[in-house]
Amino acid sequence: SLNGWRDFLENFHLLVLVFGFEAVLRLISYWTKDESGKSRYPLLSPIYFILITPIFYIGLWMSSGNGEDAKYFFPPLTDCSDAECDGGTSSLWGDSVWEIFHIVDLSTVSWTAVIKSIPTMVALVMFSLIHVPINIPAFAVSTDVDVDMNVELMAHGYSNGIVGMFGGVQNYMAYTQSMIYFKSGGSGKASSLAVALLTTVLFFIGPSIAVYMPRCMAGTLLLHCGTDLFLEGVYDSYGKYDYLEYAGIWAIVSVMTCAGMEAALIAGAISALLTYAIQSVAYPKPIRGSMTAATLRSSEWNRSRLAYEILDNDITGRIRVRVVQFQGHLFFGNVSLFSDGVKELIRNSPSDKSPHVIIIDFTLVLGIDSSAAQAILKLRDSLTNQFGIKLSIFVAGKADGFPCEVNLSEELNSSSMPSHKQLLTAKNGTHVSDRLLTRLTGSHVCDDLDQALIYAEDSLIAMVNPKLLYDNIKRSFLGTGNGQIRSIEEEKIYAIDLLHRKCSGEDRQLIEQFLSYFSREIYAKGDILWKQGAPSDSAKLLISGDLMSSLENEAGTTEAISLGSVIGESGLVENHNRNSTVHVLANGTVLYSLSRQSWEEMKQKDPKVAHLLYAIVVRYLTLRVQHVSNRIFETRCLPI
């Protein structure tokens, strides 16, 4: 209204001081940030707010002004007689303060005012009921602390129950003050009790000292907190929420600014219900199912016999891997369902088969909101700290990451994961074990379930025999051409070892004789070994380098070929055309090739040796049948 604008202009000089103090604090805070963007001095803001009062008095003394006439101070809270006042302020112990508790005159009540205040009272009651479920999780997210809502609700219940018995006012965890306390370095019971004690003292003496506090101090505090809340809620959240959530934030901010708290609560409820309805329409249950990995097999087929013994063992093997598959939309409405559901699955596992590794598959998840993203991060921490899970693997289901605005792939990946080269620089066995276990513990993100199973199998092997996995990494690493250059003789020994893994139980001399029919070939990056549909005239063993198999008649279907793989064996044995095109991806790729002529000669001269290729064909067929991809049907999910 016109009167409102007139009052605003008349009191504008009060706002000038507030904006000035706030601008100085923002500049000081900016100049004192460290390289990570955090403040070097946590107590900067509290000390600054305390210093505003003496600085104001010094400025007022230097200007010889009258602060009361200029409205720089708060007016007395009540009008009272000299007997009940000290210096124009009300006394907490005056009789008038306590009259409300024993004198009620209904004839003096303005029922019109009561009726008009009903919406505000209803809003306050609603806020009283929901402030703990809202403020506690928000504070936990802002401070990256895991909380137990049951404990928090019980604490608020006891607190308000005791205060209510003595006629006190409602108390609850205020988000703004708690954030100031946290940012100031507050932690632990001692500092919390100190704040509670100081607050109690101020409750009694506050009315007496309030008139001596300049308005600009309270105004600067409110402006600073309000600016921080606005930046946190609107600016910092941009890009972390989906469009529906972010639109809801702006709707609540706009409604509260224009229509007040009651309307904002209604807008918030409508926004939450709308989000809940839209995001829960696909699937009511966020956890589709779970199973152990006892019957699942990855595409890592070139492990040694000892490695397979570890993986197939009932104590150390795949039975120790738990696979959980999520589905639908993950959002604030089902956070507790999937978070507590995973914990319950682990808690109910038999003690002798408790999981060491957990794989959480997000392939069927359609969307993840910010609340669910934060819950997933806290679930990862809980799995490690509460349940002793050695490795948590999260399957995004696609190469471009999880379906959410938050960069979960970066957040969920462990930060300290040495590369194969770093592992190979270890000077002794202890360093090898430590570095391997460091690499294969914590949390990791994979694009698909096959990668996750490979990683889980590596972790299980490393827990039992790190050197066994280290030797495999070392040989694979040297095979890429990035390590030491091996001699031809070392290369042949490596090739015999690779073939021996595929023909477990066969005599090594027989395998050496089998390799003698192969010829060594070197390819350059960009070469094509064969094209789809071409006659099968050879089978090849990949010794070093990188190969990629692709299907010509499908949209981008490719498969990486791992070191030690035998390719083309089925076409050579069955004499049918090539099923795919094989590309060379690295210079100096070395393969050992068995030509059709050599194969025919082997069958004639050494049928016992030729039996090894048949054994490899059968082994590969068995592994492909058992591969995890064959447990995934039209829904692209496990049979769980």
XYZ file of C-alpha atoms in Angstrom:
640
model
C 0.000 0.000 0.000
C 0.959 3.660 -0.190
C 1.429 3.857 3.564
C 3.645 0.820 3.448
C 5.926 2.348 0.831
C 5.993 5.584 2.842
C 7.103 3.725 5.963
C 9.705 1.851 3.923
C 11.258 5.071 2.618
C 11.181 6.707 6.045
C 13.075 3.780 7.587
C 15.386 3.111 4.646
C 18.373 4.393 6.649
C 17.975 1.324 8.877
C 18.321 -0.994 5.872
C 21.430 0.819 4.648
C 23.322 -0.260 7.767
C 22.081 -3.842 7.441
C 23.112 -4.138 3.791
C 26.455 -2.499 4.566
C 27.330 -4.914 7.372
C 26.180 -7.883 5.266
C 28.266 -6.777 2.262
C 31.386 -6.461 4.438
C 30.823 -9.932 5.908
C 30.368 -11.451 2.459
C 33.606 -9.854 1.221
C 35.571 -11.020 4.266
C 34.150 -14.536 3.904
C 35.123 -14.580 0.221
C 38.673 -13.399 0.907
C 39.247 -15.974 3.657
C 38.237 -19.084 1.697
C 40.759 -21.855 1.134
C 41.480 -23.674 -2.120
C 38.485 -25.978 -1.669
C 36.103 -23.039 -1.241
C 35.600 -23.531 2.509
C 36.145 -20.844 5.125
C 39.496 -20.926 6.889
C 37.939 -19.441 10.022
C 34.702 -21.180 11.111
C 34.090 -18.630 13.894
C 34.306 -15.658 11.536
C 30.540 -15.117 11.231
C 29.658 -15.440 14.966
C 32.481 -13.099 15.987
C 31.448 -10.634 13.287
C 27.831 -10.586 14.522
C 29.012 -9.998 18.113
C 31.244 -7.106 17.006
C 28.379 -5.321 15.211
C 26.984 -3.980 18.510
C 30.208 -2.331 19.814
C 31.049 -1.035 16.321
C 27.589 0.520 16.094
C 27.953 2.190 19.498
C 31.368 3.565 18.508
C 29.899 4.945 15.300
C 26.923 6.412 17.173
C 29.254 8.069 19.708
C 31.445 9.531 16.972
C 28.403 10.959 15.158
C 26.870 12.338 18.375
C 23.488 11.029 17.205
C 20.448 9.853 19.108
C 19.869 6.192 18.337
C 16.414 6.004 19.897
C 15.055 8.936 17.929
C 16.382 7.435 14.692
C 14.796 4.077 15.588
C 18.170 2.311 15.628
C 17.160 0.382 18.767
C 14.284 -1.906 19.602
C 11.500 -0.323 21.639
C 10.685 -1.682 25.112
C 8.816 -4.951 24.866
C 6.026 -3.827 27.227
C 4.776 -0.725 28.924
C 5.084 -1.144 32.669
C 5.353 0.766 35.882
C 8.605 1.677 37.549
C 7.985 -1.013 40.107
C 8.093 -3.672 37.425
C 10.613 -2.113 35.093
C 14.249 -1.352 35.175
C 15.297 1.372 32.805
C 12.151 1.134 30.717
C 12.290 -2.637 30.192
C 9.930 -5.238 31.555
C 10.980 -7.542 34.321
C 10.521 -11.227 33.827
C 9.439 -11.525 37.426
C 6.734 -8.833 37.253
C 3.186 -9.883 38.074
C 1.932 -8.749 34.664
C 4.075 -11.319 32.920
C 2.324 -14.204 34.642
C -1.238 -12.850 34.623
C -2.104 -14.761 31.464
C -1.686 -18.045 33.298
C -4.283 -17.311 36.020
C -6.619 -14.584 34.670
C -8.801 -15.266 31.637
C -11.692 -12.901 30.897
C -13.698 -14.269 27.971
C -15.682 -11.033 27.700
C -12.547 -9.217 26.557
C -11.702 -11.749 23.838
C -12.014 -10.541 20.248
C -13.559 -13.552 18.556
C -13.140 -11.903 15.169
C -9.401 -11.859 15.741
C -9.548 -15.464 16.903
C -11.341 -16.553 13.727
C -8.874 -14.661 11.549
C -5.970 -16.286 13.363
C -7.260 -19.836 12.821
C -5.407 -20.337 9.465
C -2.178 -19.168 11.086
C -2.693 -21.481 14.070
C -3.478 -24.426 11.797
C -0.329 -23.687 9.802
C 1.701 -23.518 13.010
C 0.264 -26.837 14.186
C 1.032 -28.447 10.825
C 4.529 -27.039 10.886
C 4.982 -28.282 14.454
C 4.102 -31.787 13.293
C 6.291 -31.851 10.202
C 9.258 -29.696 11.147
C 11.236 -32.659 12.548
C 10.717 -34.938 9.471
C 11.674 -31.960 7.282
C 14.428 -30.193 9.222
C 16.330 -33.232 10.461
C 16.851 -34.864 7.005
C 17.629 -31.446 5.485
C 20.223 -30.781 8.172
C 21.648 -34.300 7.734
C 22.060 -33.720 3.990
C 23.679 -30.313 4.491
C 26.139 -31.645 7.081
C 26.665 -35.098 5.507
C 25.734 -36.855 8.752
C 23.683 -40.040 9.031
C 20.803 -39.690 11.500
C 18.310 -42.015 13.149
C 14.862 -40.437 12.761
C 13.411 -42.596 15.548
C 15.953 -41.218 18.009
C 15.355 -37.649 16.840
C 11.566 -37.965 17.132
C 11.837 -39.467 20.607
C 14.216 -36.702 21.706
C 11.786 -34.025 20.509
C 8.906 -35.839 22.182
C 10.621 -36.042 25.572
C 11.848 -32.454 25.313
C 8.471 -30.950 24.493
C 6.715 -33.178 27.011
C 8.915 -31.968 29.870
C 8.715 -28.316 28.788
C 4.950 -28.533 28.399
C 4.548 -29.812 31.964
C 6.128 -26.585 33.227
C 4.143 -24.295 30.919
C 7.045 -23.571 28.593
C 7.048 -22.895 24.871
C 7.519 -25.437 22.128
C 11.095 -26.276 21.180
C 12.534 -27.971 18.115
C 15.654 -28.133 16.000
C 15.781 -24.885 14.037
C 17.554 -25.465 10.733
C 19.066 -21.986 10.352
C 20.588 -21.752 13.832
C 21.803 -25.342 13.599
C 23.578 -24.604 10.312
C 25.285 -21.543 11.847
C 26.331 -23.740 14.772
C 27.691 -26.419 12.413
C 29.522 -23.964 10.155
C 31.083 -22.401 13.237
C 32.715 -25.721 14.085
C 30.234 -26.775 16.745
C 30.184 -30.499 17.518
C 29.947 -32.849 20.432
C 27.898 -32.881 23.619
C 29.990 -30.311 25.501
C 29.453 -27.500 23.009
C 25.777 -28.467 22.584
C 25.205 -28.259 26.344
C 27.007 -24.919 26.432
C 24.680 -23.530 23.758
C 21.650 -24.894 25.627
C 22.824 -23.290 28.867
C 23.439 -19.934 27.187
C 20.023 -20.090 25.525
C 18.415 -20.749 28.914
C 20.151 -17.723 30.423
C 19.087 -15.528 27.499
C 15.516 -16.717 27.913
C 15.427 -15.016 31.318
C 17.516 -11.901 30.675
C 16.696 -11.429 27.007
C 13.761 -9.029 27.511
C 15.959 -6.813 29.664
C 18.903 -6.500 27.287
C 17.008 -6.508 23.981
C 16.431 -2.726 24.080
C 20.185 -2.171 24.100
C 20.765 -4.211 20.952
C 20.820 -2.227 17.680
C 18.336 -3.289 15.063
C 21.123 -3.549 12.472
C 22.703 -6.472 14.352
C 19.486 -8.525 14.249
C 18.790 -7.346 10.713
C 22.251 -8.394 9.491
C 21.850 -11.817 11.101
C 18.450 -12.318 9.488
C 19.641 -11.080 6.090
C 22.740 -13.287 6.224
C 20.739 -16.403 7.174
C 18.030 -15.609 4.639
C 20.588 -15.121 1.860
C 22.302 -18.403 2.734
C 18.991 -20.255 2.758
C 17.964 -18.733 -0.553
C 21.299 -19.600 -2.174
C 21.178 -23.137 -0.768
C 17.579 -23.722 -1.753
C 17.450 -22.027 -5.154
C 20.923 -21.306 -6.527
C 23.022 -24.227 -5.224
C 20.239 -26.694 -5.993
C 20.146 -25.809 -9.680
C 21.223 -28.832 -11.688
C 20.862 -31.178 -8.698
C 17.102 -31.652 -9.042
C 14.946 -32.703 -11.933
C 12.689 -30.104 -13.526
C 9.622 -31.151 -11.530
C 11.389 -30.832 -8.173
C 13.071 -27.550 -9.069
C 9.769 -26.070 -10.265
C 8.289 -27.049 -6.893
C 11.073 -25.181 -5.084
C 10.378 -21.996 -7.021
C 6.630 -22.402 -6.480
C 7.080 -22.595 -2.705
C 9.506 -19.632 -2.670
C 7.192 -17.511 -4.804
C 4.043 -18.349 -2.842
C 5.716 -17.724 0.527
C 7.049 -14.358 -0.685
C 3.706 -13.184 -2.023
C 1.122 -14.894 0.207
C 2.863 -15.898 3.407
C 3.657 -19.052 5.315
C 0.192 -20.627 5.342
C -0.139 -20.521 1.571
C 3.441 -21.761 1.182
C 2.708 -24.817 3.329
C -0.278 -25.625 1.133
C 1.843 -25.104 -2.003
C 4.533 -27.365 -0.557
C 2.006 -30.087 0.229
C 0.540 -29.895 -3.276
C 4.007 -29.973 -4.836
C 5.041 -32.980 -2.733
C 1.850 -34.896 -3.529
C 2.181 -34.123 -7.231
C 5.785 -35.290 -7.270
C 4.855 -38.409 -5.318
C 2.005 -39.263 -7.699
C 4.073 -38.768 -10.848
C 7.192 -40.582 -9.626
C 5.398 -43.533 -8.037
C 3.081 -44.268 -10.951
C 5.551 -46.653 -12.660
C 6.390 -49.058 -9.816
C 5.058 -49.080 -6.263
C 8.010 -51.114 -4.911
C 11.559 -49.770 -5.410
C 13.249 -53.154 -4.796
C 12.393 -55.668 -7.499
C 14.257 -58.521 -5.803
C 17.607 -59.902 -4.729
C 19.717 -63.039 -5.040
C 23.236 -64.275 -4.407
C 25.703 -64.478 -7.285
C 26.315 -68.195 -6.671
C 24.873 -69.158 -10.083
C 25.964 -66.062 -12.010
C 29.028 -65.979 -14.248
C 30.878 -63.011 -15.721
C 32.626 -62.799 -19.092
C 36.066 -63.106 -17.438
C 36.736 -66.621 -18.709
C 40.528 -66.672 -18.545
C 41.026 -67.156 -14.822
C 43.297 -69.832 -13.433
C 42.128 -73.054 -11.862
C 43.004 -71.766 -8.374
C 40.938 -68.635 -8.998
C 37.910 -70.712 -9.973
C 38.341 -72.829 -6.862
C 38.048 -69.661 -4.752
C 35.007 -68.409 -6.669
C 33.183 -71.763 -6.515
C 33.899 -72.292 -2.807
C 30.865 -72.198 -0.497
C 32.710 -70.026 2.021
C 34.867 -67.656 -0.041
C 33.120 -67.726 -3.421
C 30.274 -66.034 -5.269
C 27.856 -67.024 -2.522
C 29.323 -64.023 -0.673
C 28.035 -61.627 -3.349
C 24.501 -60.260 -2.973
C 22.785 -58.725 -6.015
C 19.893 -56.317 -5.386
C 17.883 -54.846 -8.248
C 15.999 -51.541 -8.015
C 13.185 -50.449 -10.317
C 10.958 -47.500 -11.161
C 11.435 -44.017 -9.707
C 13.517 -43.573 -6.568
C 12.421 -40.446 -4.719
C 11.725 -39.023 -1.273
C 8.509 -41.038 -0.973
C 10.233 -44.459 -1.111
C 13.676 -43.586 0.288
C 13.095 -45.555 3.468
C 11.670 -48.513 1.517
C 14.766 -49.175 -0.584
C 17.296 -48.041 2.041
C 15.845 -50.053 4.914
C 15.016 -52.886 2.509
C 18.656 -53.374 1.532
C 19.756 -53.228 5.165
C 17.118 -55.790 6.104
C 18.275 -58.171 3.357
C 21.820 -58.056 4.685
C 20.706 -58.254 8.306
C 18.681 -61.410 7.590
C 21.522 -63.176 5.752
C 22.861 -66.303 7.503
C 25.983 -65.494 9.517
C 28.064 -68.068 7.642
C 26.948 -66.624 4.280
C 26.877 -62.924 5.062
C 27.842 -60.922 1.967
C 31.317 -59.444 1.515
C 30.274 -57.710 -1.706
C 26.932 -56.155 -2.603
C 25.882 -55.226 -6.135
C 23.001 -52.761 -6.480
C 21.618 -52.770 -10.019
C 19.907 -49.578 -11.278
C 19.237 -50.874 -14.818
C 15.449 -50.727 -14.387
C 15.442 -47.396 -12.524
C 13.721 -44.637 -14.491
C 14.629 -41.646 -12.351
C 16.342 -40.638 -9.095
C 15.529 -37.413 -7.286
C 17.945 -35.538 -5.036
C 16.557 -37.019 -1.808
C 17.020 -40.550 -3.132
C 20.512 -39.671 -4.403
C 21.530 -38.501 -0.928
C 19.954 -41.626 0.573
C 21.990 -43.825 -1.790
C 25.207 -42.115 -0.667
C 24.266 -42.643 2.975
C 23.316 -46.263 2.220
C 26.805 -46.814 0.806
C 28.360 -45.488 4.024
C 26.019 -47.585 6.176
C 26.861 -50.766 4.267
C 30.530 -50.259 5.101
C 30.298 -48.883 8.633
C 27.335 -50.812 10.045
C 27.403 -54.117 8.161
C 31.083 -54.526 7.299
C 30.525 -54.825 3.545
C 33.971 -54.861 1.932
C 32.882 -53.672 -1.512
C 29.715 -51.958 -2.738
C 29.193 -51.937 -6.511
C 26.556 -49.747 -8.129
C 25.419 -50.633 -11.666
C 24.233 -47.581 -13.586
C 22.775 -49.676 -16.403
C 24.070 -47.327 -19.103
C 27.330 -45.682 -20.106
C 26.134 -42.119 -19.402
C 25.512 -42.774 -15.710
C 22.518 -42.760 -13.413
C 19.164 -41.166 -14.358
C 19.436 -38.158 -12.031
C 20.766 -34.615 -11.942
C 23.328 -35.397 -9.226
C 26.579 -36.877 -10.547
C 26.191 -40.144 -8.633
C 28.898 -41.896 -10.647
C 31.515 -39.500 -9.321
C 30.101 -39.463 -5.786
C 29.873 -43.252 -5.463
C 33.309 -44.104 -6.867
C 36.030 -44.520 -4.258
C 38.619 -41.754 -4.521
C 41.707 -43.857 -3.773
C 41.913 -46.557 -6.430
C 45.454 -47.254 -7.742
C 45.852 -48.248 -11.361
C 47.315 -51.523 -12.585
C 50.607 -49.715 -13.196
C 50.698 -48.479 -9.587
C 49.953 -51.989 -8.365
C 52.853 -53.349 -10.383
C 55.289 -50.858 -8.793
C 54.750 -52.423 -5.367
C 58.125 -53.390 -3.898
C 57.048 -56.394 -1.860
C 54.198 -58.760 -1.242
C 52.726 -56.727 1.594
C 52.407 -53.675 -0.629
C 50.847 -55.843 -3.332
C 48.195 -57.145 -0.930
C 47.482 -53.716 0.541
C 47.151 -51.999 -2.824
C 44.990 -54.724 -4.305
C 42.654 -54.733 -1.324
C 42.513 -50.928 -1.445
C 41.570 -51.084 -5.102
C 38.955 -53.761 -4.580
C 37.232 -52.388 -1.465
C 35.083 -49.336 -0.816
C 32.614 -48.543 -3.576
C 32.692 -48.655 -7.357
C 30.397 -47.810 -10.268
C 30.010 -50.090 -13.309
C 28.079 -49.591 -16.536
C 26.539 -53.057 -16.592
C 26.090 -56.157 -14.480
C 28.841 -58.097 -16.259
C 31.457 -55.491 -15.305
C 30.141 -55.545 -11.755
C 30.493 -59.332 -11.526
C 34.053 -59.194 -12.878
C 34.927 -56.594 -10.264
C 33.218 -58.601 -7.511
C 35.054 -61.778 -8.541
C 38.377 -59.917 -8.495
C 37.593 -58.689 -4.994
C 36.760 -62.185 -3.718
C 40.007 -63.563 -5.146
C 42.024 -60.708 -3.637
C 40.520 -61.332 -0.190
C 41.799 -64.919 -0.228
C 44.976 -64.748 -2.320
C 46.000 -61.249 -3.515
C 49.123 -62.591 -5.186
C 46.995 -64.832 -7.418
C 45.130 -61.813 -8.759
C 48.325 -59.746 -8.869
C 50.007 -62.322 -11.104
C 47.006 -62.233 -13.435
C 47.061 -58.416 -13.551
C 50.801 -58.438 -14.142
C 50.577 -60.816 -17.082
C 47.579 -59.001 -18.552
C 49.325 -55.672 -18.103
C 52.471 -56.892 -19.844
C 50.244 -58.286 -22.559
C 48.947 -54.813 -23.399
C 52.369 -53.673 -24.479
C 52.466 -50.973 -21.815
C 54.840 -52.834 -19.552
C 58.162 -54.543 -20.068
C 58.768 -56.001 -23.538
C 58.785 -59.764 -23.185
C 60.955 -62.076 -25.251
C 59.458 -64.547 -27.721
C 60.251 -67.345 -25.308
C 58.431 -65.585 -22.436
C 55.545 -64.923 -24.787
C 55.227 -68.611 -25.621
C 55.274 -69.544 -21.934
C 52.518 -66.999 -21.376
C 50.514 -68.455 -24.301
C 50.882 -71.993 -22.920
C 49.674 -70.773 -19.528
C 46.616 -69.123 -21.138
C 45.729 -72.310 -23.010
C 46.281 -74.376 -19.878
C 43.625 -72.287 -18.085
C 41.130 -73.283 -20.765
C 42.145 -76.947 -20.660
C 42.363 -77.502 -16.941
C 43.624 -80.960 -16.036
C 45.358 -81.578 -19.365
C 49.050 -82.419 -19.556
C 51.201 -79.326 -20.089
C 53.315 -81.153 -22.676
C 50.178 -81.823 -24.696
C 49.344 -78.102 -24.600
C 52.875 -77.227 -25.775
C 52.372 -79.581 -28.689
C 49.008 -77.931 -29.396
C 50.634 -74.478 -29.486
C 53.255 -75.700 -31.959
C 50.579 -75.721 -34.677
C 49.999 -71.978 -34.169
C 51.856 -69.202 -36.004
C 52.631 -65.764 -34.538
C 50.951 -62.708 -36.153
C 51.228 -58.968 -35.465
C 48.527 -56.438 -36.379
C 48.286 -52.645 -36.375
C 45.506 -50.411 -35.111
C 42.671 -50.233 -37.658
C 43.272 -53.679 -39.149
C 40.336 -56.051 -39.518
C 40.978 -59.704 -38.680
C 37.891 -60.813 -40.563
C 34.481 -59.524 -41.550
C 31.093 -60.917 -40.664
C 30.003 -63.588 -43.167
C 33.567 -64.391 -44.315
C 34.710 -68.066 -44.411
C 36.188 -69.346 -41.142
C 39.765 -70.194 -42.051
C 41.489 -69.847 -38.660
C 41.181 -69.605 -34.886
C 43.303 -67.112 -32.949
C 44.640 -66.663 -29.416
C 44.952 -63.041 -28.229
C 48.319 -62.589 -26.524
C 48.564 -58.791 -26.322
C 46.741 -55.706 -27.603
C 43.032 -54.900 -27.948
C 40.306 -56.393 -30.143
C 36.645 -55.498 -30.562
C 33.933 -57.716 -32.029
C 30.919 -56.064 -33.682
C 27.706 -57.250 -35.331
C 27.145 -55.626 -38.713
C 23.363 -55.997 -38.817
C 22.650 -54.598 -35.359
C 22.725 -51.016 -34.088
C 26.113 -50.646 -32.436
C 26.317 -54.063 -30.762
C 29.963 -54.583 -29.761
C 31.910 -56.777 -27.379
C 35.451 -56.267 -26.121
C 37.710 -59.300 -26.433
C 39.831 -59.837 -23.344
C 43.447 -60.949 -23.335
C 43.897 -64.706 -23.464
C 40.696 -65.299 -25.395
C 40.484 -67.805 -28.243
C 38.328 -66.451 -31.074
C 37.030 -68.085 -34.249
C 37.259 -71.581 -32.747
C 33.605 -72.468 -33.341
C 33.659 -71.452 -37.021
C 36.875 -73.385 -37.596
C 35.525 -76.582 -35.998
C 32.025 -76.407 -37.547
C 33.202 -74.884 -40.845
C 30.621 -72.087 -40.908
C 31.027 -68.405 -41.771
C 32.090 -65.694 -39.324
C 29.354 -64.439 -37.005
C 30.894 -61.019 -36.390
C 33.542 -58.554 -37.565
C 36.698 -58.261 -35.448
C 38.607 -54.947 -35.351
C 42.122 -54.292 -34.052
C 42.221 -51.354 -31.618
C 45.910 -51.179 -30.696
C 49.222 -51.176 -32.528
C 51.438 -54.193 -31.994
C 48.539 -56.542 -31.261
C 49.949 -60.080 -31.107
C 47.895 -63.172 -31.887
C 48.775 -66.820 -32.294
C 46.813 -68.230 -35.241
C 45.728 -71.792 -36.019
C 45.022 -72.015 -39.749
C 42.557 -74.440 -41.298
C 45.418 -76.289 -42.951
C 47.146 -76.763 -39.569
C 43.875 -77.782 -38.000
C 43.263 -80.468 -40.600
C 46.841 -81.659 -40.221
C 46.424 -81.796 -36.418
C 43.275 -83.907 -36.711
C 45.076 -86.368 -38.951
C 48.409 -86.597 -37.123
C 47.558 -85.761 -33.492
C 43.868 -86.427 -32.777
C 44.584 -86.317 -29.037
C 46.015 -82.835 -29.431
C 43.070 -81.800 -31.636
C 40.817 -82.827 -28.770
C 42.004 -79.704 -26.925
C 40.305 -77.382 -29.432
C 37.075 -79.346 -29.076
C 37.425 -78.957 -25.298
C 37.870 -75.187 -25.701
C 34.734 -74.992 -27.889
C 32.701 -76.890 -25.285
C 34.122 -74.765 -22.455
C 33.244 -71.507 -24.232
C 29.768 -72.778 -25.038
C 29.227 -73.703 -21.373
C 30.463 -70.308 -20.166
C 28.229 -68.458 -22.630
C 25.228 -70.465 -21.463
C 26.060 -69.662 -17.816
C 26.891 -66.003 -18.520
C 24.795 -63.468 -16.646
C 23.401 -62.063 -19.900
C 21.455 -65.287 -20.376
C 19.725 -64.677 -17.042
C 18.366 -61.379 -18.366
C 15.227 -61.634 -20.476
C 13.066 -59.073 -22.244
C 12.908 -56.953 -19.084
C 16.725 -56.777 -18.956
C 16.648 -57.986 -15.377
C 17.682 -60.960 -13.320
C 15.193 -63.736 -12.490
C 14.844 -62.517 -8.912
